[in-house]
Amino acid sequence: MAVVAGFFAASAAVIAGAQERAPPAHEDGFLAAAGRWFDEQFGKVGSGFQDAQKNVETFGREAGVAATTTANGAKEAADAVARIPNTRTVSGRETCRVALNGAPDCMAAANALCRNKGFGSGKSLDMTTAEVCPPQVYASGRSSGPGCKTETFVSSALCQ
């Protein structure tokens, strides 16, 4: 029994010595440190690629939403144009009346121009302003003077 006890004691001492001599988990040498650094960098690069992939996927979704919105806007514009098939542009000359504030009011002139062309109503597209003088001013050799007034008229309108 003493032999067995001695054997166990010797075995325990050998095992304890082997454990003391086992290399540490991280060696402090240059190559070990460089290896750990490379491992960390590869991990960071991998996570960077994953982040980039997520950004590309998000961009793809947002681009799809923008394309859908643009297509819907184009469809709405086409529908609006299709709803006005009887709209035409007409040319003519209809004098605008002067509003209370002194500015030309051409809404009635645009409507009158359109009614003269067989339409119900219209909106002014182009207006012209000119100075109109009595013949006596021009006969005296002047281009402006007393009796001259500024006149605005509708020269084209969008009629329905």
PDB file of C-alpha atoms in Angstrom:
ATOM      1  CA  MET A   1       0.000   0.000   0.000  1.00  0.00           C
ATOM      2  CA  ALA A   2       2.888   2.281   0.664  1.00  0.00           C
ATOM      3  CA  VAL A   3       4.062   1.639  -2.876  1.00  0.00           C
ATOM      4  CA  VAL A   4       0.675   2.575  -4.267  1.00  0.00           C
ATOM      5  CA  ALA A   5       0.519   5.709  -2.111  1.00  0.00           C
ATOM      6  CA  GLY A   6       4.014   6.672  -3.241  1.00  0.00           C
ATOM      7  CA  PHE A   7       3.057   6.070  -6.835  1.00  0.00           C
ATOM      8  CA  PHE A   8       0.039   8.359  -6.495  1.00  0.00           C
ATOM      9  CA  ALA A   9       2.129  11.023  -4.796  1.00  0.00           C
ATOM     10  CA  ALA A  10       4.734  10.872  -7.564  1.00  0.00           C
ATOM     11  CA  SER A  11       2.050  11.003 -10.241  1.00  0.00           C
ATOM     12  CA  ALA A  12       0.468  14.031  -8.601  1.00  0.00           C
ATOM     13  CA  ALA A  13       3.852  15.784  -8.483  1.00  0.00           C
ATOM     14  CA  VAL A  14       4.504  15.049 -12.179  1.00  0.00           C
ATOM     15  CA  ILE A  15       1.050  16.315 -13.150  1.00  0.00           C
ATOM     16  CA  ALA A  16       1.494  19.486 -11.069  1.00  0.00           C
ATOM     17  CA  GLY A  17       4.889  20.129 -12.671  1.00  0.00           C
ATOM     18  CA  ALA A  18       3.463  19.647 -16.144  1.00  0.00           C
ATOM     19  CA  GLN A  19       0.690  22.096 -15.407  1.00  0.00           C
ATOM     20  CA  GLU A  20       3.199  24.668 -14.179  1.00  0.00           C
ATOM     21  CA  ARG A  21       5.252  24.300 -17.379  1.00  0.00           C
ATOM     22  CA  ALA A  22       2.214  24.514 -19.752  1.00  0.00           C
ATOM     23  CA  PRO A  23       2.525  27.468 -22.136  1.00  0.00           C
ATOM     24  CA  PRO A  24       0.356  30.461 -21.273  1.00  0.00           C
ATOM     25  CA  ALA A  25      -2.817  31.009 -23.301  1.00  0.00           C
ATOM     26  CA  HIS A  26      -1.311  34.112 -24.957  1.00  0.00           C
ATOM     27  CA  GLU A  27       2.378  34.091 -25.614  1.00  0.00           C
ATOM     28  CA  ASP A  28       3.997  37.455 -25.257  1.00  0.00           C
ATOM     29  CA  GLY A  29       6.235  37.078 -28.287  1.00  0.00           C
ATOM     30  CA  PHE A  30       6.212  39.376 -31.330  1.00  0.00           C
ATOM     31  CA  LEU A  31       4.750  36.760 -33.685  1.00  0.00           C
ATOM     32  CA  ALA A  32       1.926  35.940 -31.292  1.00  0.00           C
ATOM     33  CA  ALA A  33       1.045  39.630 -30.911  1.00  0.00           C
ATOM     34  CA  ALA A  34       1.144  40.126 -34.686  1.00  0.00           C
ATOM     35  CA  GLY A  35      -1.112  37.092 -35.171  1.00  0.00           C
ATOM     36  CA  ARG A  36      -3.650  38.447 -32.669  1.00  0.00           C
ATOM     37  CA  TRP A  37      -3.566  41.858 -34.420  1.00  0.00           C
ATOM     38  CA  PHE A  38      -4.255  40.256 -37.823  1.00  0.00           C
ATOM     39  CA  ASP A  39      -7.125  38.227 -36.346  1.00  0.00           C
ATOM     40  CA  GLU A  40      -8.680  41.411 -34.915  1.00  0.00           C
ATOM     41  CA  GLN A  41      -8.288  43.291 -38.220  1.00  0.00           C
ATOM     42  CA  PHE A  42      -9.904  40.489 -40.209  1.00  0.00           C
ATOM     43  CA  GLY A  43     -12.818  40.568 -37.764  1.00  0.00           C
ATOM     44  CA  LYS A  44     -13.205  44.332 -38.231  1.00  0.00           C
ATOM     45  CA  VAL A  45     -13.048  44.032 -42.032  1.00  0.00           C
ATOM     46  CA  GLY A  46     -15.713  41.322 -41.956  1.00  0.00           C
ATOM     47  CA  SER A  47     -18.061  43.480 -39.879  1.00  0.00           C
ATOM     48  CA  GLY A  48     -17.337  46.426 -42.206  1.00  0.00           C
ATOM     49  CA  PHE A  49     -18.423  44.339 -45.196  1.00  0.00           C
ATOM     50  CA  GLN A  50     -21.590  43.333 -43.356  1.00  0.00           C
ATOM     51  CA  ASP A  51     -22.360  47.017 -42.630  1.00  0.00           C
ATOM     52  CA  ALA A  52     -21.731  47.900 -46.283  1.00  0.00           C
ATOM     53  CA  GLN A  53     -24.071  45.122 -47.397  1.00  0.00           C
ATOM     54  CA  LYS A  54     -26.801  46.437 -45.080  1.00  0.00           C
ATOM     55  CA  ASN A  55     -26.306  49.964 -46.479  1.00  0.00           C
ATOM     56  CA  VAL A  56     -26.585  48.683 -50.058  1.00  0.00           C
ATOM     57  CA  GLU A  57     -29.780  46.799 -49.197  1.00  0.00           C
ATOM     58  CA  THR A  58     -31.247  49.932 -47.560  1.00  0.00           C
ATOM     59  CA  PHE A  59     -30.281  52.033 -50.595  1.00  0.00           C
ATOM     60  CA  GLY A  60     -31.967  49.513 -52.886  1.00  0.00           C
ATOM     61  CA  ARG A  61     -35.204  49.698 -50.904  1.00  0.00           C
ATOM     62  CA  GLU A  62     -35.149  53.515 -50.888  1.00  0.00           C
ATOM     63  CA  ALA A  63     -34.446  53.644 -54.636  1.00  0.00           C
ATOM     64  CA  GLY A  64     -37.431  51.372 -55.225  1.00  0.00           C
ATOM     65  CA  VAL A  65     -39.689  53.675 -53.213  1.00  0.00           C
ATOM     66  CA  ALA A  66     -38.401  56.724 -55.131  1.00  0.00           C
ATOM     67  CA  ALA A  67     -38.992  55.010 -58.479  1.00  0.00           C
ATOM     68  CA  THR A  68     -42.539  54.092 -57.471  1.00  0.00           C
ATOM     69  CA  THR A  69     -43.234  57.660 -56.334  1.00  0.00           C
ATOM     70  CA  THR A  70     -41.863  59.090 -59.589  1.00  0.00           C
ATOM     71  CA  ALA A  71     -43.905  56.671 -61.677  1.00  0.00           C
ATOM     72  CA  ASN A  72     -47.053  57.567 -59.740  1.00  0.00           C
ATOM     73  CA  GLY A  73     -46.363  61.294 -60.274  1.00  0.00           C
ATOM     74  CA  ALA A  74     -45.933  60.784 -64.020  1.00  0.00           C
ATOM     75  CA  LYS A  75     -49.167  58.792 -64.172  1.00  0.00           C
ATOM     76  CA  GLU A  76     -51.048  61.530 -62.309  1.00  0.00           C
ATOM     77  CA  ALA A  77     -49.694  64.178 -64.712  1.00  0.00           C
ATOM     78  CA  ALA A  78     -50.719  62.093 -67.729  1.00  0.00           C
ATOM     79  CA  ASP A  79     -54.180  61.615 -66.240  1.00  0.00           C
ATOM     80  CA  ALA A  80     -54.521  65.383 -65.709  1.00  0.00           C
ATOM     81  CA  VAL A  81     -53.618  66.066 -69.343  1.00  0.00           C
ATOM     82  CA  ALA A  82     -56.057  63.410 -70.550  1.00  0.00           C
ATOM     83  CA  ARG A  83     -58.874  65.093 -68.609  1.00  0.00           C
ATOM     84  CA  ILE A  84     -58.563  68.277 -70.684  1.00  0.00           C
ATOM     85  CA  PRO A  85     -58.998  67.054 -74.258  1.00  0.00           C
ATOM     86  CA  ASN A  86     -61.035  70.113 -75.334  1.00  0.00           C
ATOM     87  CA  THR A  87     -58.379  72.614 -74.277  1.00  0.00           C
ATOM     88  CA  ARG A  88     -56.812  74.770 -76.991  1.00  0.00           C
ATOM     89  CA  THR A  89     -54.486  77.736 -77.208  1.00  0.00           C
ATOM     90  CA  VAL A  90     -55.921  80.698 -79.106  1.00  0.00           C
ATOM     91  CA  SER A  91     -54.408  83.998 -80.243  1.00  0.00           C
ATOM     92  CA  GLY A  92     -56.064  87.386 -80.484  1.00  0.00           C
ATOM     93  CA  ARG A  93     -56.203  90.773 -78.834  1.00  0.00           C
ATOM     94  CA  GLU A  94     -58.550  91.542 -75.964  1.00  0.00           C
ATOM     95  CA  THR A  95     -57.945  94.637 -73.809  1.00  0.00           C
ATOM     96  CA  CYS A  96     -57.637  94.128 -70.037  1.00  0.00           C
ATOM     97  CA  ARG A  97     -59.637  96.419 -67.799  1.00  0.00           C
ATOM     98  CA  VAL A  98     -57.877  98.401 -65.073  1.00  0.00           C
ATOM     99  CA  ALA A  99     -58.580  97.176 -61.534  1.00  0.00           C
ATOM    100  CA  LEU A 100     -59.265  99.490 -58.572  1.00  0.00           C
ATOM    101  CA  ASN A 101     -55.611  99.317 -57.536  1.00  0.00           C
ATOM    102  CA  GLY A 102     -54.473 100.449 -61.020  1.00  0.00           C
ATOM    103  CA  ALA A 103     -53.117  97.072 -62.140  1.00  0.00           C
ATOM    104  CA  PRO A 104     -54.455  95.334 -65.249  1.00  0.00           C
ATOM    105  CA  ASP A 105     -57.128  92.686 -64.628  1.00  0.00           C
ATOM    106  CA  CYS A 106     -56.918  90.300 -67.565  1.00  0.00           C
ATOM    107  CA  MET A 107     -59.177  87.468 -66.345  1.00  0.00           C
ATOM    108  CA  ALA A 108     -62.268  88.900 -68.045  1.00  0.00           C
ATOM    109  CA  ALA A 109     -60.234  89.648 -71.200  1.00  0.00           C
ATOM    110  CA  ALA A 110     -59.013  86.026 -71.404  1.00  0.00           C
ATOM    111  CA  ASN A 111     -62.581  84.743 -70.982  1.00  0.00           C
ATOM    112  CA  ALA A 112     -63.851  87.168 -73.665  1.00  0.00           C
ATOM    113  CA  LEU A 113     -61.084  86.111 -76.093  1.00  0.00           C
ATOM    114  CA  CYS A 114     -62.017  82.446 -75.591  1.00  0.00           C
ATOM    115  CA  ARG A 115     -65.764  83.113 -75.976  1.00  0.00           C
ATOM    116  CA  ASN A 116     -65.049  84.944 -79.257  1.00  0.00           C
ATOM    117  CA  LYS A 117     -63.326  81.761 -80.496  1.00  0.00           C
ATOM    118  CA  GLY A 118     -66.240  79.489 -79.466  1.00  0.00           C
ATOM    119  CA  PHE A 119     -65.042  78.298 -76.051  1.00  0.00           C
ATOM    120  CA  GLY A 120     -66.658  78.785 -72.659  1.00  0.00           C
ATOM    121  CA  SER A 121     -63.780  80.186 -70.596  1.00  0.00           C
ATOM    122  CA  GLY A 122     -60.033  80.633 -70.553  1.00  0.00           C
ATOM    123  CA  LYS A 123     -56.874  81.670 -68.787  1.00  0.00           C
ATOM    124  CA  SER A 124     -54.358  84.207 -70.004  1.00  0.00           C
ATOM    125  CA  LEU A 125     -51.126  82.754 -71.409  1.00  0.00           C
ATOM    126  CA  ASP A 126     -49.514  85.888 -72.831  1.00  0.00           C
ATOM    127  CA  MET A 127     -50.121  89.579 -72.233  1.00  0.00           C
ATOM    128  CA  THR A 128     -48.686  92.617 -73.998  1.00  0.00           C
ATOM    129  CA  THR A 129     -48.387  96.119 -72.602  1.00  0.00           C
ATOM    130  CA  ALA A 130     -48.146  99.109 -74.934  1.00  0.00           C
ATOM    131  CA  GLU A 131     -48.426 102.876 -74.737  1.00  0.00           C
ATOM    132  CA  VAL A 132     -51.383 104.141 -76.765  1.00  0.00           C
ATOM    133  CA  CYS A 133     -51.449 107.813 -77.778  1.00  0.00           C
ATOM    134  CA  PRO A 134     -54.010 109.907 -79.673  1.00  0.00           C
ATOM    135  CA  PRO A 135     -53.159 110.647 -83.340  1.00  0.00           C
ATOM    136  CA  GLN A 136     -52.358 114.307 -82.506  1.00  0.00           C
ATOM    137  CA  VAL A 137     -49.317 113.201 -80.453  1.00  0.00           C
ATOM    138  CA  TYR A 138     -47.920 111.197 -83.354  1.00  0.00           C
ATOM    139  CA  ALA A 139     -48.761 113.981 -85.853  1.00  0.00           C
ATOM    140  CA  SER A 140     -46.675 116.443 -83.849  1.00  0.00           C
ATOM    141  CA  GLY A 141     -43.643 114.140 -84.192  1.00  0.00           C
ATOM    142  CA  ARG A 142     -43.641 112.926 -80.601  1.00  0.00           C
ATOM    143  CA  SER A 143     -43.888 109.293 -79.504  1.00  0.00           C
ATOM    144  CA  SER A 144     -45.194 110.085 -76.023  1.00  0.00           C
ATOM    145  CA  GLY A 145     -46.930 112.935 -74.308  1.00  0.00           C
ATOM    146  CA  PRO A 146     -50.133 114.135 -72.677  1.00  0.00           C
ATOM    147  CA  GLY A 147     -53.130 112.013 -73.528  1.00  0.00           C
ATOM    148  CA  CYS A 148     -51.097 108.804 -73.835  1.00  0.00           C
ATOM    149  CA  LYS A 149     -52.031 105.849 -71.656  1.00  0.00           C
ATOM    150  CA  THR A 150     -50.616 102.398 -70.983  1.00  0.00           C
ATOM    151  CA  GLU A 151     -52.813  99.578 -72.235  1.00  0.00           C
ATOM    152  CA  THR A 152     -52.464  95.863 -71.476  1.00  0.00           C
ATOM    153  CA  PHE A 153     -54.137  93.206 -73.566  1.00  0.00           C
ATOM    154  CA  VAL A 154     -54.297  89.424 -73.711  1.00  0.00           C
ATOM    155  CA  SER A 155     -52.587  88.151 -76.856  1.00  0.00           C
ATOM    156  CA  SER A 156     -53.036  84.400 -76.236  1.00  0.00           C
ATOM    157  CA  ALA A 157     -55.160  82.313 -73.909  1.00  0.00           C
ATOM    158  CA  LEU A 158     -55.721  78.685 -72.934  1.00  0.00           C
ATOM    159  CA  CYS A 159     -59.401  78.018 -73.637  1.00  0.00           C
ATOM    160  CA  GLN A 160     -61.805  75.235 -72.625  1.00  0.00           C
TER     161      GLN A 160
END
